Coordinates of C-alpha atoms in Angstrom, one line a residue:
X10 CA 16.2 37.1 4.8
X11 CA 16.0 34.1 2.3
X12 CA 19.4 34.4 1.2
X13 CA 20.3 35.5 4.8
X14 CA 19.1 32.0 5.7
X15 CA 20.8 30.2 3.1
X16 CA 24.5 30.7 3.8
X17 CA 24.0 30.0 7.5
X18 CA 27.1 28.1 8.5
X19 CA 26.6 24.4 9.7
X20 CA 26.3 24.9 14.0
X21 CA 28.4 22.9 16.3
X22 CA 25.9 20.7 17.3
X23 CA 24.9 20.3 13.4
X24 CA 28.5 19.4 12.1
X25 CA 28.6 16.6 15.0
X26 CA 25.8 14.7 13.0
X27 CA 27.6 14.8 10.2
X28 CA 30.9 13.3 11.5
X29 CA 28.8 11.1 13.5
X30 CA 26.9 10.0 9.7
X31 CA 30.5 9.9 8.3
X32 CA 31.9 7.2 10.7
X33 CA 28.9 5.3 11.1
X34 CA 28.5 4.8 7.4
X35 CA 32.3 3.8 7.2
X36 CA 31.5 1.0 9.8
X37 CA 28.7 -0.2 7.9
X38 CA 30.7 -0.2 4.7
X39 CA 33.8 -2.5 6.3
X40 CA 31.2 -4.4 8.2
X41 CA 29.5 -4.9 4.9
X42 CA 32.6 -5.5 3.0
X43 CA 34.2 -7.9 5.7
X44 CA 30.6 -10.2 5.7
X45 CA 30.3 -10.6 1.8
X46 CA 34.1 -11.7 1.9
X47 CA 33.7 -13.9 4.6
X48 CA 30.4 -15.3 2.6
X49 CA 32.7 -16.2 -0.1
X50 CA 35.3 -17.5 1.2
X51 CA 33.0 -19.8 3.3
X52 CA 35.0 -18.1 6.6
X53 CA 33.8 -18.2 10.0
X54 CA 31.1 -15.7 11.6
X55 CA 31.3 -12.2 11.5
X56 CA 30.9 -11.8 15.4
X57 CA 34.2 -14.6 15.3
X58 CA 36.0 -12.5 13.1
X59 CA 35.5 -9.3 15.6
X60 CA 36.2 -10.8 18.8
X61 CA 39.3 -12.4 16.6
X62 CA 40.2 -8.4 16.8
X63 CA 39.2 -7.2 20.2
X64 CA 40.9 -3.6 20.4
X65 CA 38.1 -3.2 17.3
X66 CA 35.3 -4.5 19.0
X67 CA 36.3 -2.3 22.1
X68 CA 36.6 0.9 20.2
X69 CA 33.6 0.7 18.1
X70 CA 31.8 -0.6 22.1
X71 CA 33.7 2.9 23.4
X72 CA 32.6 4.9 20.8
X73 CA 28.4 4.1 21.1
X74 CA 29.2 4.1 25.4
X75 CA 30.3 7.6 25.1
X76 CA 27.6 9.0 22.9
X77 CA 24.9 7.4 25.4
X78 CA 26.9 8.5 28.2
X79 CA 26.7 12.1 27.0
X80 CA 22.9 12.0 26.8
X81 CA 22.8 11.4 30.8
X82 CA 24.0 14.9 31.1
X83 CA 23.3 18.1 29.9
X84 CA 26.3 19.2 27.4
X85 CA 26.2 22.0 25.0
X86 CA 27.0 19.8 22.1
X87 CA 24.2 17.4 21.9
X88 CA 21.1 18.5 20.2
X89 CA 18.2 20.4 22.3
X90 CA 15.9 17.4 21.5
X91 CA 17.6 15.1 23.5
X92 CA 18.7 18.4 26.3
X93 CA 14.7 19.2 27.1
X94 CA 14.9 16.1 29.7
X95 CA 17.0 18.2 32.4
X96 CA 15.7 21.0 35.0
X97 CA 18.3 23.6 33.7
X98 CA 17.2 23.7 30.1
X99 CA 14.0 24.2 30.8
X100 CA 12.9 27.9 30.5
X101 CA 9.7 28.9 31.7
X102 CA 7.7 30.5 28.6
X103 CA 4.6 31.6 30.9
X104 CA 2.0 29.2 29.6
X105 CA 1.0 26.0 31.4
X106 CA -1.1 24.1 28.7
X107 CA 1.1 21.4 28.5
X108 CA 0.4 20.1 24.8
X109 CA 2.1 16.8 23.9
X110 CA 0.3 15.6 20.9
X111 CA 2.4 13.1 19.4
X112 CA 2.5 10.6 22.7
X113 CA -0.6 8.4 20.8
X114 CA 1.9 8.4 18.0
X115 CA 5.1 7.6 19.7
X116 CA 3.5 4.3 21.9
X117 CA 2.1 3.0 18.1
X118 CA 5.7 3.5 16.4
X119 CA 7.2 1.7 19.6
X120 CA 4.6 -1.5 18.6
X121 CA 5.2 -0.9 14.9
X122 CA 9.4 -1.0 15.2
X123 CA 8.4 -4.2 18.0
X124 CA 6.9 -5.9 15.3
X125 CA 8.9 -4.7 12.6
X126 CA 12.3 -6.2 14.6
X127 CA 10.4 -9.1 15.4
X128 CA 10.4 -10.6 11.9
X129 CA 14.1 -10.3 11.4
X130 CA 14.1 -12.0 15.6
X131 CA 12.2 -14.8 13.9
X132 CA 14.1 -15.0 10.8
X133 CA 16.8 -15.4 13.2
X134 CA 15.7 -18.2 14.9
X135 CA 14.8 -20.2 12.0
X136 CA 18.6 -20.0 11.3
X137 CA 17.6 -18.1 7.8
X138 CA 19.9 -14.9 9.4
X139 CA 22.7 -15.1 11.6
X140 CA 24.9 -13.4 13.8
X141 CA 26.5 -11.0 10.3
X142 CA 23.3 -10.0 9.4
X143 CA 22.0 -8.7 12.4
X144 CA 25.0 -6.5 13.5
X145 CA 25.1 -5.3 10.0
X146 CA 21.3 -4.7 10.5
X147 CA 21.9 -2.5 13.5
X148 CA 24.9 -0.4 11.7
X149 CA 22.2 0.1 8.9
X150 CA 19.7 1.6 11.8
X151 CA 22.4 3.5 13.2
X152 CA 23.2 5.3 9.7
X153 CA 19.5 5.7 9.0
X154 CA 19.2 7.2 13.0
X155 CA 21.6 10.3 11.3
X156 CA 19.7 10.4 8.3
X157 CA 16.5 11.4 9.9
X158 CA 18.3 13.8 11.7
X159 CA 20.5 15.6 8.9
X160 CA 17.5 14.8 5.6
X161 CA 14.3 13.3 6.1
X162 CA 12.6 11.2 9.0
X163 CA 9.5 9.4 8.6
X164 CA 8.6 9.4 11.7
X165 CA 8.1 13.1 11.9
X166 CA 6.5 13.3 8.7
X167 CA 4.0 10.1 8.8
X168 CA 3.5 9.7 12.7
X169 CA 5.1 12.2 14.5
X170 CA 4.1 15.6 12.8
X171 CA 5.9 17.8 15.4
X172 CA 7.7 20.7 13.9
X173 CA 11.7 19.6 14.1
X174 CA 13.6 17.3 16.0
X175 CA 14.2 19.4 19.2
X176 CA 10.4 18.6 20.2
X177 CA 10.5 15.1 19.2
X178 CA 9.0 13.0 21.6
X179 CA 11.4 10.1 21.3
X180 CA 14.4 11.4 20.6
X181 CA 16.0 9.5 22.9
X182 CA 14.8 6.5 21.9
X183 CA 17.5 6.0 19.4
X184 CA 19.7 3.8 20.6
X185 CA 17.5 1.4 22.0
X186 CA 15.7 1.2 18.4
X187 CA 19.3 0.9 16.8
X188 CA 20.2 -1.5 19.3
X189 CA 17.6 -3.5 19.1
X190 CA 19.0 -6.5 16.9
X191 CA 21.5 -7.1 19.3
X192 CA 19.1 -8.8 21.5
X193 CA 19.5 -12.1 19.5
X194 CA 23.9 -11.8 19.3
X195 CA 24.6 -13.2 22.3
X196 CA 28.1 -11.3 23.3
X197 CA 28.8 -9.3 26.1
X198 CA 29.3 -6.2 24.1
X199 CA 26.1 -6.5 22.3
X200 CA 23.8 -7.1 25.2
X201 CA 25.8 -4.3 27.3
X202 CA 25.3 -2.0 24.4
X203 CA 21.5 -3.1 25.0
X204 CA 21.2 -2.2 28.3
X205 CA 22.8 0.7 28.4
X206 CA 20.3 2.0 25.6
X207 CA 17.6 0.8 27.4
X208 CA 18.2 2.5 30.4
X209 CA 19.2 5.7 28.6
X210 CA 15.2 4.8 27.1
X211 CA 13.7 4.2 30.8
X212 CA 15.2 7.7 32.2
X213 CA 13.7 9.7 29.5
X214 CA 10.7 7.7 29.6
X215 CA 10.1 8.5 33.7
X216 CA 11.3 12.1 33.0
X217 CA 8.9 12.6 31.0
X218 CA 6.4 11.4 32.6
X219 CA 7.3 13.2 35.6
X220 CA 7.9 16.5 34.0
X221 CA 5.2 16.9 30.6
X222 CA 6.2 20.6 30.9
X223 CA 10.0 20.3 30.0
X224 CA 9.2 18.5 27.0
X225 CA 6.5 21.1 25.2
X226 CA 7.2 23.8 23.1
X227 CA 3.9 25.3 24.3
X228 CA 5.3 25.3 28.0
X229 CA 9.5 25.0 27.6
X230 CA 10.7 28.3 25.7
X231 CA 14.0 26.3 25.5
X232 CA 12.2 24.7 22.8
X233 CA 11.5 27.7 20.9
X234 CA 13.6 28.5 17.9
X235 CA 14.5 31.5 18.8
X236 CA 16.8 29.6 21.2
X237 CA 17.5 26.5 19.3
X238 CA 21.4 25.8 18.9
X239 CA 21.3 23.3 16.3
X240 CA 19.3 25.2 13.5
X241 CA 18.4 22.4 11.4
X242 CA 15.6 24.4 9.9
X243 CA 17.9 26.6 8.1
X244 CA 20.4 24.0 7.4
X245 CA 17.5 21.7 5.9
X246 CA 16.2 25.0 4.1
X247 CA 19.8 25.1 2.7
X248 CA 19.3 21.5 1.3
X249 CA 16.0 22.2 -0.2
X250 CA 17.4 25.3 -2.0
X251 CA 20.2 23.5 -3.2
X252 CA 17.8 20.1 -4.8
X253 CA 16.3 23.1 -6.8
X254 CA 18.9 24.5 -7.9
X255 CA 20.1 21.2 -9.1
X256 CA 16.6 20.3 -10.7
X257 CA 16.6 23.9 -12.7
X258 CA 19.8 24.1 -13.8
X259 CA 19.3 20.0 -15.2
X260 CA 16.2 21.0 -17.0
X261 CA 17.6 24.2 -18.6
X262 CA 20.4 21.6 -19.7
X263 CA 17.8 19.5 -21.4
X264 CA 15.6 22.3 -23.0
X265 CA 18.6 22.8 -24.5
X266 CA 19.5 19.7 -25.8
X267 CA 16.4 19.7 -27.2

């Protein structure tokens, strides 16, 4: 069954993180790239230097529209944590002790990322960061958003403790934590961008609060794993297998060296 579980092929929805992770990280790299140079050169702004290019400012303002867009529907591609929110996903598992323990958790990590953001707001104002660093700051939180996806998420582990991401309590919160920054680049794109996270933020928010059951593992058997599409678990498993692999095979290498 181990083994069974180890060659599991990467799922749909699983192989859309990854090329999400891929592009994403390629936009921070140029971003990055583009800044230092700029830096060094004593050029203008890195915002000035993207609305200088507008069709790359659009596609890159396309790109992050469409994947919110796709969270206000149901679609078979997106991950089950952010599909629990709708009426057709949920799957009536016979219990009704609705059991959402991580809410206490969820309202501190929304002060703690707050407060966290608001440093770098007041860094901002104080002229010590400018428009560059806080777009490049947001690409970083966008990367790190697929990270705790794909690897490891401290949310879950240190605040969160649910079991995967399908019954995270904010999964949907994303964007509006990787969009966050954006508050203080005053641009039409950015504060659109903003917006639109927010409100994707607000519908999950009354959802929830209108319908506990849908997101409970105790009282959604959509949420159990016998039904999950994404299969992280396993995929994560594979991971994990592989580290050791790599960590045995480096200290039989040493032994003998020695």
């Amino acid at each position: 069954m181990e083994r069974k579980s180890r060659n599991r092929k990467l799922t749909v929805v699983s192989a859309q993180h990854y090329f999400r992770l891929s592009y994403r990280l390629l936009l921070l790299i140029i971003l990055l790239i583009v800044y230092i140079r700029d830096k060094l050169n004593h050029g203008g702004s890195l915002m000035d230097l993207m609305n200088s290019y507008p069709i790359v400012i659009m596609v890159i303002w396309i790109v992050f529209v469409v994947e919110m867009a796709l969270r206000f529907i149901p679609s078979s591609i997106e991950s089950p944590g952010s599909q629990k929110q709708f009426a057709k996903n949920y799957v009536k598992s016979g219990r009704t002790d609705i059991a959402i323990e991580d809410n206490n958790s969820a309202m501190l990590i929304a002060l703690i990322w707050v407060m966290f953001n608001g440093i770098f707001g007041a860094l901002y104002m104080a002229g010590i960061l400018d428009d560059g660093i806080m777009i490049l700051l947001c690409c970083a939180f966008s990367v790190c958003d697929v990270i705790c996806i794909l690897f490891f998420c401290p949310f879950q582990t240190w605040f969160m403790k649910n079991k995967c991401c399908c019954t995270c309590r904010m999964y949907n919160w994303d964007y509006a934590m990787m969009f966050t920054p954006l508050f203080f680049v005053q641009s039409v794109y950015t504060w659109s961008l903003l917006a639109f996270s927010l409100v994707l933020l607000m519908r999950w928010e009354i959802t929830f609060f209108r319908y506990p059951e849908r997101f409970s593992d105790k009282t959604n058997a959509y949420l159990h794993c016998a039904n999950c599409s994404e299969k992280l678990c396993s995929h994560k498993k594979q991971l994990a297998g592989l580290w050791k692999d790599i960590a045995a095979f480096t200290e039989n290498r040493l032994q003998k060296l020695r």
